[in-house]
PDB file of C-alpha atoms and ligand atoms in Angstrom:
ATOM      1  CA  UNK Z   1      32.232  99.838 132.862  1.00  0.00           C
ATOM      2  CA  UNK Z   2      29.063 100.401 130.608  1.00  0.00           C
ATOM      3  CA  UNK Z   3      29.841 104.355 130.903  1.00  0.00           C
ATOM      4  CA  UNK Z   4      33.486 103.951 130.644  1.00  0.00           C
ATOM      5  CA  UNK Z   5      33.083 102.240 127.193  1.00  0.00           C
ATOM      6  CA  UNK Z   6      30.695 105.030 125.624  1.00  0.00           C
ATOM      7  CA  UNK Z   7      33.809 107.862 127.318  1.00  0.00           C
ATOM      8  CA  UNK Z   8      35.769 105.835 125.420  1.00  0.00           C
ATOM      9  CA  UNK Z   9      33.728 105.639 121.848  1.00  0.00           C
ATOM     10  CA  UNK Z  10      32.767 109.025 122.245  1.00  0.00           C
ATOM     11  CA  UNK Z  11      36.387 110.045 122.942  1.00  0.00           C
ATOM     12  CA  UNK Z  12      37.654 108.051 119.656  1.00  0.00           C
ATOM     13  CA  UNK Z  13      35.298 109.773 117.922  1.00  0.00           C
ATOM     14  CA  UNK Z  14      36.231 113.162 118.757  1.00  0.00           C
ATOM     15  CA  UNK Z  15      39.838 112.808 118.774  1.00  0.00           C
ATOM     16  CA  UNK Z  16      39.891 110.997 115.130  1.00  0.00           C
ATOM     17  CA  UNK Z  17      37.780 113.620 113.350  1.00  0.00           C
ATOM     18  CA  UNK Z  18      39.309 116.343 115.334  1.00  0.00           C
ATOM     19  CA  UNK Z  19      42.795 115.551 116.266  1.00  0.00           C
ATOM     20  CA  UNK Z  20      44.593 118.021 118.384  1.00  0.00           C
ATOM     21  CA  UNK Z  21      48.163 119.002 117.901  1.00  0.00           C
ATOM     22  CA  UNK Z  22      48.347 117.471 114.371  1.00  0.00           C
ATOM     23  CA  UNK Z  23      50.889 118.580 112.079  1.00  0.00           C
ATOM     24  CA  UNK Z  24      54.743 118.994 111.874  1.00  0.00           C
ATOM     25  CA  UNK Z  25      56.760 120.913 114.204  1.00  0.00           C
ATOM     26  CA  UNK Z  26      59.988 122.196 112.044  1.00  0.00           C
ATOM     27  CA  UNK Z  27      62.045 123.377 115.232  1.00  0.00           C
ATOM     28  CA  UNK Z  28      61.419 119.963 117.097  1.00  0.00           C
ATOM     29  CA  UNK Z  29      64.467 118.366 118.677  1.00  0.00           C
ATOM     30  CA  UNK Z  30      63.131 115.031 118.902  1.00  0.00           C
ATOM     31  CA  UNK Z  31      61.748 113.100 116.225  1.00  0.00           C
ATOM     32  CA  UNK Z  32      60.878 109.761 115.285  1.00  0.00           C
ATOM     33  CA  UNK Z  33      58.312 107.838 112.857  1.00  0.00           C
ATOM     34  CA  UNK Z  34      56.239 104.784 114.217  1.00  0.00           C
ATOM     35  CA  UNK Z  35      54.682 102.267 111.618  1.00  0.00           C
ATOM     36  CA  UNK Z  36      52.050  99.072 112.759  1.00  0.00           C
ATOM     37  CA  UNK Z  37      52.168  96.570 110.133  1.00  0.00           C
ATOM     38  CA  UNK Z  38      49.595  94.681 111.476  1.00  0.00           C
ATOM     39  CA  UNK Z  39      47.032  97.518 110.947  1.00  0.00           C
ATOM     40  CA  UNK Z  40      48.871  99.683 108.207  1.00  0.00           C
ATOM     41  CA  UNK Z  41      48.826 102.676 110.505  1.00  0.00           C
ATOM     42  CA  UNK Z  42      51.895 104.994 110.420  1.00  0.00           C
ATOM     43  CA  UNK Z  43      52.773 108.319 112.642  1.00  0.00           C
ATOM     44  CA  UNK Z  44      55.539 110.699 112.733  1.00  0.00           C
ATOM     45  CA  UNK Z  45      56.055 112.622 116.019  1.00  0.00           C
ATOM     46  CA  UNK Z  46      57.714 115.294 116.488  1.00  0.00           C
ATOM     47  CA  UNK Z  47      58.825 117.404 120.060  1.00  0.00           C
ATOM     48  CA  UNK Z  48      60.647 119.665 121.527  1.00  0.00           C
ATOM     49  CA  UNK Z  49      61.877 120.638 125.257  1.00  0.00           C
ATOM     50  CA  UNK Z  50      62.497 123.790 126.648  1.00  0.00           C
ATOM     51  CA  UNK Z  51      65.068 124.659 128.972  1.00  0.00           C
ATOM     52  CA  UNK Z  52      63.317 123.715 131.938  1.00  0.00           C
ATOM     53  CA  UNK Z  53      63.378 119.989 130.107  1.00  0.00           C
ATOM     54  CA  UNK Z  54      59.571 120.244 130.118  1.00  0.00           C
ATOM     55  CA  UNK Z  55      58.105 119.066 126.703  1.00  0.00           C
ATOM     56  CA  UNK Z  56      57.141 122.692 125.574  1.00  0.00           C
ATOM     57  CA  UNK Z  57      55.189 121.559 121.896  1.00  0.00           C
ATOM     58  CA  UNK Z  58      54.369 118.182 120.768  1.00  0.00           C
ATOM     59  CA  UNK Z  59      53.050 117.506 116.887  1.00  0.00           C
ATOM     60  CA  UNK Z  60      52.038 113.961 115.199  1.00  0.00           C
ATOM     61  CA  UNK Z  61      51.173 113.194 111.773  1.00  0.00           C
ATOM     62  CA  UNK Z  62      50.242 110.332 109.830  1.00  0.00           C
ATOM     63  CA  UNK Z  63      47.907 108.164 108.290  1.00  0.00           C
ATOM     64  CA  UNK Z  64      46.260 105.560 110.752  1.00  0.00           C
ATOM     65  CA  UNK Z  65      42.983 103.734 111.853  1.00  0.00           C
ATOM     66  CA  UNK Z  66      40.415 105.529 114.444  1.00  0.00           C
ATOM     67  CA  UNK Z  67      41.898 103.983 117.454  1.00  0.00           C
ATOM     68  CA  UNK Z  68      46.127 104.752 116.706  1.00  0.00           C
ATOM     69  CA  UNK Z  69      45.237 108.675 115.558  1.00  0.00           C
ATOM     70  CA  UNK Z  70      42.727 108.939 118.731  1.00  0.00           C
ATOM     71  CA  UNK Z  71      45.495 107.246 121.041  1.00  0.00           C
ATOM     72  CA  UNK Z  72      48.072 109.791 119.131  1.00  0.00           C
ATOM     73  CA  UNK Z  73      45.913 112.568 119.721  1.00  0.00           C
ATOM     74  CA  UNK Z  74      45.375 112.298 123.803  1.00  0.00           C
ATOM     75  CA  UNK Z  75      49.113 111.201 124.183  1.00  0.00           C
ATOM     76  CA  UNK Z  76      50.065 114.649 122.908  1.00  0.00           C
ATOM     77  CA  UNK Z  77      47.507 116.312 124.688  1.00  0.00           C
ATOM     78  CA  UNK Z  78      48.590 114.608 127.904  1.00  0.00           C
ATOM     79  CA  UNK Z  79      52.457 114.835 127.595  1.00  0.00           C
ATOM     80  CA  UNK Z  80      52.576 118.575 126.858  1.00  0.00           C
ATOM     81  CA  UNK Z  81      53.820 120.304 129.908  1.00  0.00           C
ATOM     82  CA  UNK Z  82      55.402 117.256 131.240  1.00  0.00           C
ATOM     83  CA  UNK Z  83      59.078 117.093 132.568  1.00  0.00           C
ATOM     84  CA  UNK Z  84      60.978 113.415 130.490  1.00  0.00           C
ATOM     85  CA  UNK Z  85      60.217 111.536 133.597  1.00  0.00           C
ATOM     86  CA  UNK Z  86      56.663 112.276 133.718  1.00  0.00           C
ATOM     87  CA  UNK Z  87      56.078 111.618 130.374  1.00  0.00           C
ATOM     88  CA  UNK Z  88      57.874 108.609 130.819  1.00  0.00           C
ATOM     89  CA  UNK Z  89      56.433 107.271 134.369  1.00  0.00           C
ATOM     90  CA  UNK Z  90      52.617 108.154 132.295  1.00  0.00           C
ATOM     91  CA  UNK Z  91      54.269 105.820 129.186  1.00  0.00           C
ATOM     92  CA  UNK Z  92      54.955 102.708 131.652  1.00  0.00           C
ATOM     93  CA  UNK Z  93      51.492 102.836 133.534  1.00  0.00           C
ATOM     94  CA  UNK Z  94      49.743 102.735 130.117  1.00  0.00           C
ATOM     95  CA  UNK Z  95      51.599 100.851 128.281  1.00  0.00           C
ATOM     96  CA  UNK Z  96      50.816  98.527 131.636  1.00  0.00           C
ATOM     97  CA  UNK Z  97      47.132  99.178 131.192  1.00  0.00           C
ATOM     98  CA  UNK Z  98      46.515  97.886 127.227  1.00  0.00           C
ATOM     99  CA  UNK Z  99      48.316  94.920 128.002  1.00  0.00           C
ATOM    100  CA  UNK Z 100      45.896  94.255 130.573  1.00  0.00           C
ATOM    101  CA  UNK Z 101      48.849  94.099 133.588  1.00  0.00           C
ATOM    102  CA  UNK Z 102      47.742  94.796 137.296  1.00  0.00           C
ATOM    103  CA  UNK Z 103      47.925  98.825 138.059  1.00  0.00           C
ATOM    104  CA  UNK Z 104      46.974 100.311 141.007  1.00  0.00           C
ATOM    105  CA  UNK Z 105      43.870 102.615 140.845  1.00  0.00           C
ATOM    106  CA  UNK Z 106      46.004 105.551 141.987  1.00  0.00           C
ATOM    107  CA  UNK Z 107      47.974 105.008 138.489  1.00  0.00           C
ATOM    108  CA  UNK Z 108      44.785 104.691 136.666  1.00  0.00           C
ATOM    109  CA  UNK Z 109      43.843 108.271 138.081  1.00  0.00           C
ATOM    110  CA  UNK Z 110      46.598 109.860 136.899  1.00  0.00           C
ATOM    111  CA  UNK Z 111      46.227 108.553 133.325  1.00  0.00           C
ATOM    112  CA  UNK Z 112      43.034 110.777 133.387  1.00  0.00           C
ATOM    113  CA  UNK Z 113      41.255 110.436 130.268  1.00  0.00           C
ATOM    114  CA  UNK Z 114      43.931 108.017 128.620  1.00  0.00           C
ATOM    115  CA  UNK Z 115      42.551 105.341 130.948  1.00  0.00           C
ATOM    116  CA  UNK Z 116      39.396 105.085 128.576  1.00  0.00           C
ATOM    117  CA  UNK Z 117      42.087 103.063 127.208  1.00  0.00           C
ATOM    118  CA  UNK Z 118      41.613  99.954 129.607  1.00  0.00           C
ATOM    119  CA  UNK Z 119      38.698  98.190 127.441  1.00  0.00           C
ATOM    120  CA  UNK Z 120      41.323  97.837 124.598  1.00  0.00           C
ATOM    121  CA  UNK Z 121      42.390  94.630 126.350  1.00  0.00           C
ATOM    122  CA  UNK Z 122      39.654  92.465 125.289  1.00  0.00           C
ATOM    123  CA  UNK Z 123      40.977  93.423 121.738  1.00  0.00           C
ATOM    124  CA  UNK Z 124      44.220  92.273 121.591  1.00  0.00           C
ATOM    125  CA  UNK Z 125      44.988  93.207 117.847  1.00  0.00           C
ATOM    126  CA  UNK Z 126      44.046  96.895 118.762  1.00  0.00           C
ATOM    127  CA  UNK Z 127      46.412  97.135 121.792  1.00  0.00           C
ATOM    128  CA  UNK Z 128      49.253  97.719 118.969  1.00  0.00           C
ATOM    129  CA  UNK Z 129      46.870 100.112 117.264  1.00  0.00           C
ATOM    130  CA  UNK Z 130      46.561 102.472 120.889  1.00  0.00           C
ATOM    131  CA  UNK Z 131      50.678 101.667 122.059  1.00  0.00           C
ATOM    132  CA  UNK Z 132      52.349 102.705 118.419  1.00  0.00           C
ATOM    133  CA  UNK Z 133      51.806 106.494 119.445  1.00  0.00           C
ATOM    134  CA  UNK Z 134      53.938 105.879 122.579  1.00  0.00           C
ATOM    135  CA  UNK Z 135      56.436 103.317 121.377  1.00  0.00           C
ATOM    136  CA  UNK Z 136      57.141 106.280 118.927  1.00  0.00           C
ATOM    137  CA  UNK Z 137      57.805 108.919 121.474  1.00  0.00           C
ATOM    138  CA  UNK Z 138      60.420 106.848 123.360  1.00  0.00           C
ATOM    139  CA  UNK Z 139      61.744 106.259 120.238  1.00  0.00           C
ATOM    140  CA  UNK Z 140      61.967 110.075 119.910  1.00  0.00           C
ATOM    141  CA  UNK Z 141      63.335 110.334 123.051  1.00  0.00           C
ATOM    142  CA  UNK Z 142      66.012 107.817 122.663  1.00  0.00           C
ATOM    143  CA  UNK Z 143      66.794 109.773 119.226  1.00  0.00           C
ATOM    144  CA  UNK Z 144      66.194 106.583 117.880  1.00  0.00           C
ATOM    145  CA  UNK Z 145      66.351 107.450 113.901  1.00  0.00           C
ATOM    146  CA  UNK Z 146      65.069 104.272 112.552  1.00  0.00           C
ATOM    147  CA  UNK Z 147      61.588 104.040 112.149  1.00  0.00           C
ATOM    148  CA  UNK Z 148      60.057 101.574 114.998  1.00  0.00           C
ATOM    149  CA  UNK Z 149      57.632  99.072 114.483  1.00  0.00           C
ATOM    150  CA  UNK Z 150      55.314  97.272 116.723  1.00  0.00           C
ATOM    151  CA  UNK Z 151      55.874  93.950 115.329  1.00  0.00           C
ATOM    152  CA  UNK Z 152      59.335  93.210 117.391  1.00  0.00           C
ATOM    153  CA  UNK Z 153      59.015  92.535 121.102  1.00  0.00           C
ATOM    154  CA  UNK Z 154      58.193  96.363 121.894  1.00  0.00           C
ATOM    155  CA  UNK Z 155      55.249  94.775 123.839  1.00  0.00           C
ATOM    156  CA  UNK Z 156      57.399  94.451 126.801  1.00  0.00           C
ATOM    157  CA  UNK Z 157      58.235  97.137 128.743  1.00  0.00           C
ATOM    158  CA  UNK Z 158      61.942  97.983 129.557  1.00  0.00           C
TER     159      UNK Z 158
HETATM  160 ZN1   ZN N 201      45.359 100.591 113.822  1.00  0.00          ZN
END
Protein backbone atom coordinates (compact mmCIF):
# COMPACT_ATOMS: atom_id res chain seq x y z
CA UNK A 1 0.00 0.00 0.00
CA UNK A 2 3.12 2.09 1.16
CA UNK A 3 4.33 1.99 -2.69
CA UNK A 4 0.95 2.44 -4.07
CA UNK A 5 0.58 5.79 -2.17
CA UNK A 6 4.07 7.33 -3.37
CA UNK A 7 2.65 5.92 -7.45
CA UNK A 8 0.02 7.85 -6.50
CA UNK A 9 1.82 11.29 -5.14
CA UNK A 10 4.28 10.97 -7.66
CA UNK A 11 1.58 10.52 -10.33
CA UNK A 12 -0.39 13.79 -9.00
CA UNK A 13 2.55 15.45 -9.27
CA UNK A 14 3.34 14.80 -12.74
CA UNK A 15 0.01 14.97 -14.16
CA UNK A 16 -0.80 18.54 -12.38
CA UNK A 17 2.37 20.30 -13.55
CA UNK A 18 2.28 18.51 -16.79
CA UNK A 19 -1.18 17.74 -17.82
CA UNK A 20 -1.63 15.82 -20.98
CA UNK A 21 -4.27 16.54 -23.52
CA UNK A 22 -5.06 20.01 -22.05
CA UNK A 23 -6.68 22.48 -24.10
CA UNK A 24 -9.85 22.92 -26.30
CA UNK A 25 -10.77 20.78 -29.09
CA UNK A 26 -12.91 23.16 -31.63
CA UNK A 27 -14.24 20.14 -33.84
CA UNK A 28 -15.39 18.12 -30.67
CA UNK A 29 -18.88 16.65 -30.82
CA UNK A 30 -19.32 16.22 -27.28
CA UNK A 31 -18.96 18.74 -24.76
CA UNK A 32 -19.78 19.50 -21.36
CA UNK A 33 -18.38 21.71 -18.30
CA UNK A 34 -18.08 20.12 -14.72
CA UNK A 35 -17.85 22.53 -11.61
CA UNK A 36 -17.12 21.13 -7.62
CA UNK A 37 -18.35 23.66 -5.33
CA UNK A 38 -17.04 22.10 -2.52
CA UNK A 39 -13.42 22.60 -3.75
CA UNK A 40 -13.90 25.52 -6.36
CA UNK A 41 -12.49 23.34 -9.10
CA UNK A 42 -14.06 23.68 -12.59
CA UNK A 43 -13.29 21.64 -16.06
CA UNK A 44 -14.57 21.79 -19.47
CA UNK A 45 -14.20 18.61 -21.60
CA UNK A 46 -14.38 18.34 -24.76
CA UNK A 47 -14.44 14.92 -27.36
CA UNK A 48 -14.99 13.64 -30.30
CA UNK A 49 -15.72 10.02 -31.97
CA UNK A 50 -14.78 8.79 -35.11
CA UNK A 51 -16.69 6.65 -37.24
CA UNK A 52 -15.70 3.56 -35.75
CA UNK A 53 -17.49 5.24 -32.41
CA UNK A 54 -14.03 5.03 -30.81
CA UNK A 55 -13.21 8.31 -28.87
CA UNK A 56 -10.59 9.52 -31.51
CA UNK A 57 -9.31 13.04 -29.36
CA UNK A 58 -10.19 13.99 -25.95
CA UNK A 59 -9.24 17.77 -24.49
CA UNK A 60 -10.01 19.26 -20.80
CA UNK A 61 -9.52 22.60 -19.51
CA UNK A 62 -10.02 24.38 -16.44
CA UNK A 63 -8.97 25.70 -13.33
CA UNK A 64 -8.86 23.06 -10.41
CA UNK A 65 -6.90 21.71 -7.30
CA UNK A 66 -3.87 19.05 -7.80
CA UNK A 67 -6.00 16.07 -7.34
CA UNK A 68 -9.31 17.08 -9.99
CA UNK A 69 -6.61 18.32 -12.93
CA UNK A 70 -4.38 15.03 -12.15
CA UNK A 71 -7.69 12.81 -12.13
CA UNK A 72 -8.66 14.96 -15.48
CA UNK A 73 -5.45 14.36 -16.91
CA UNK A 74 -5.24 10.24 -16.67
CA UNK A 75 -9.05 10.03 -17.52
CA UNK A 76 -8.18 11.49 -20.92
CA UNK A 77 -5.20 9.63 -21.26
CA UNK A 78 -7.06 6.42 -20.48
CA UNK A 79 -10.33 6.95 -22.51
CA UNK A 80 -8.61 7.83 -25.80
CA UNK A 81 -8.96 4.92 -28.09
CA UNK A 82 -11.85 3.57 -26.26
CA UNK A 83 -15.19 2.44 -27.96
CA UNK A 84 -18.57 4.48 -25.53
CA UNK A 85 -18.90 1.26 -23.70
CA UNK A 86 -15.43 0.97 -22.65
CA UNK A 87 -15.14 4.25 -21.60
CA UNK A 88 -18.17 3.79 -19.85
CA UNK A 89 -17.66 0.12 -18.20
CA UNK A 90 -13.83 2.01 -17.02
CA UNK A 91 -16.31 5.12 -15.58
CA UNK A 92 -18.48 2.58 -13.33
CA UNK A 93 -15.45 0.51 -11.90
CA UNK A 94 -13.86 3.82 -10.77
CA UNK A 95 -16.34 5.68 -9.90
CA UNK A 96 -16.87 2.20 -7.69
CA UNK A 97 -13.32 2.47 -6.47
CA UNK A 98 -13.28 6.34 -4.80
CA UNK A 99 -16.31 5.55 -3.11
CA UNK A 100 -14.59 2.83 -1.52
CA UNK A 101 -17.34 -0.02 -2.99
CA UNK A 102 -16.15 -3.76 -3.29
CA UNK A 103 -14.39 -4.35 -6.95
CA UNK A 104 -12.93 -7.29 -7.97
CA UNK A 105 -9.10 -7.21 -8.49
CA UNK A 106 -9.59 -8.12 -12.15
CA UNK A 107 -11.47 -4.54 -12.41
CA UNK A 108 -8.77 -2.91 -10.50
CA UNK A 109 -6.27 -4.24 -13.26
CA UNK A 110 -7.88 -2.85 -15.90
CA UNK A 111 -8.07 0.65 -14.37
CA UNK A 112 -4.21 0.49 -14.79
CA UNK A 113 -2.72 3.49 -13.45
CA UNK A 114 -6.18 5.19 -12.52
CA UNK A 115 -6.33 2.69 -9.65
CA UNK A 116 -3.62 4.87 -7.77
CA UNK A 117 -6.91 6.31 -7.21
CA UNK A 118 -8.06 3.77 -4.40
CA UNK A 119 -6.29 5.70 -1.33
CA UNK A 120 -8.68 8.67 -2.11
CA UNK A 121 -11.21 6.86 0.08
CA UNK A 122 -9.82 7.69 3.35
CA UNK A 123 -10.41 11.34 2.09
CA UNK A 124 -13.80 11.62 1.55
CA UNK A 125 -13.91 15.44 0.59
CA UNK A 126 -11.34 14.61 -2.24
CA UNK A 127 -13.39 11.73 -3.77
CA UNK A 128 -15.51 14.72 -5.47
CA UNK A 129 -12.22 16.38 -6.32
CA UNK A 130 -10.92 12.84 -8.46
CA UNK A 131 -14.95 11.87 -9.80
CA UNK A 132 -15.80 15.64 -11.29
CA UNK A 133 -13.53 14.73 -14.40
CA UNK A 134 -15.79 11.69 -15.08
CA UNK A 135 -19.17 12.93 -13.96
CA UNK A 136 -18.29 15.53 -16.74
CA UNK A 137 -17.68 13.13 -19.53
CA UNK A 138 -21.02 11.31 -19.08
CA UNK A 139 -22.37 14.48 -19.01
CA UNK A 140 -20.72 14.96 -22.44
CA UNK A 141 -21.89 11.91 -23.51
CA UNK A 142 -25.43 12.35 -22.57
CA UNK A 143 -25.07 15.90 -24.45
CA UNK A 144 -26.04 17.09 -21.29
CA UNK A 145 -25.64 21.10 -21.88
CA UNK A 146 -26.01 22.25 -18.40
CA UNK A 147 -23.06 22.45 -16.51
CA UNK A 148 -22.99 19.43 -13.79
CA UNK A 149 -22.06 19.72 -10.40
CA UNK A 150 -20.96 17.28 -7.85
CA UNK A 151 -23.01 18.58 -5.13
CA UNK A 152 -26.46 16.69 -6.26
CA UNK A 153 -26.62 12.94 -5.74
CA UNK A 154 -24.08 12.25 -8.74
CA UNK A 155 -22.32 10.09 -6.06
CA UNK A 156 -24.45 7.24 -6.98
CA UNK A 157 -23.95 5.45 -9.85
CA UNK A 158 -26.81 4.88 -12.42
ZN1 LIG B 1 -10.56 19.75 -5.81
Amino acid sequence: MSDLRDLYQELILDHQKNPRNFGELPDANHHANGFNPLCGDKISLDFNTDENGLIHDIRFHGSGCAISKASASMMTMALKGKTIPEADALFQVFHHLVLGNLVTEEQIEHLGRLKVFQGIRDYPSRVKCASLPWHTFKAALNHNSKTITTDSDNDSVN
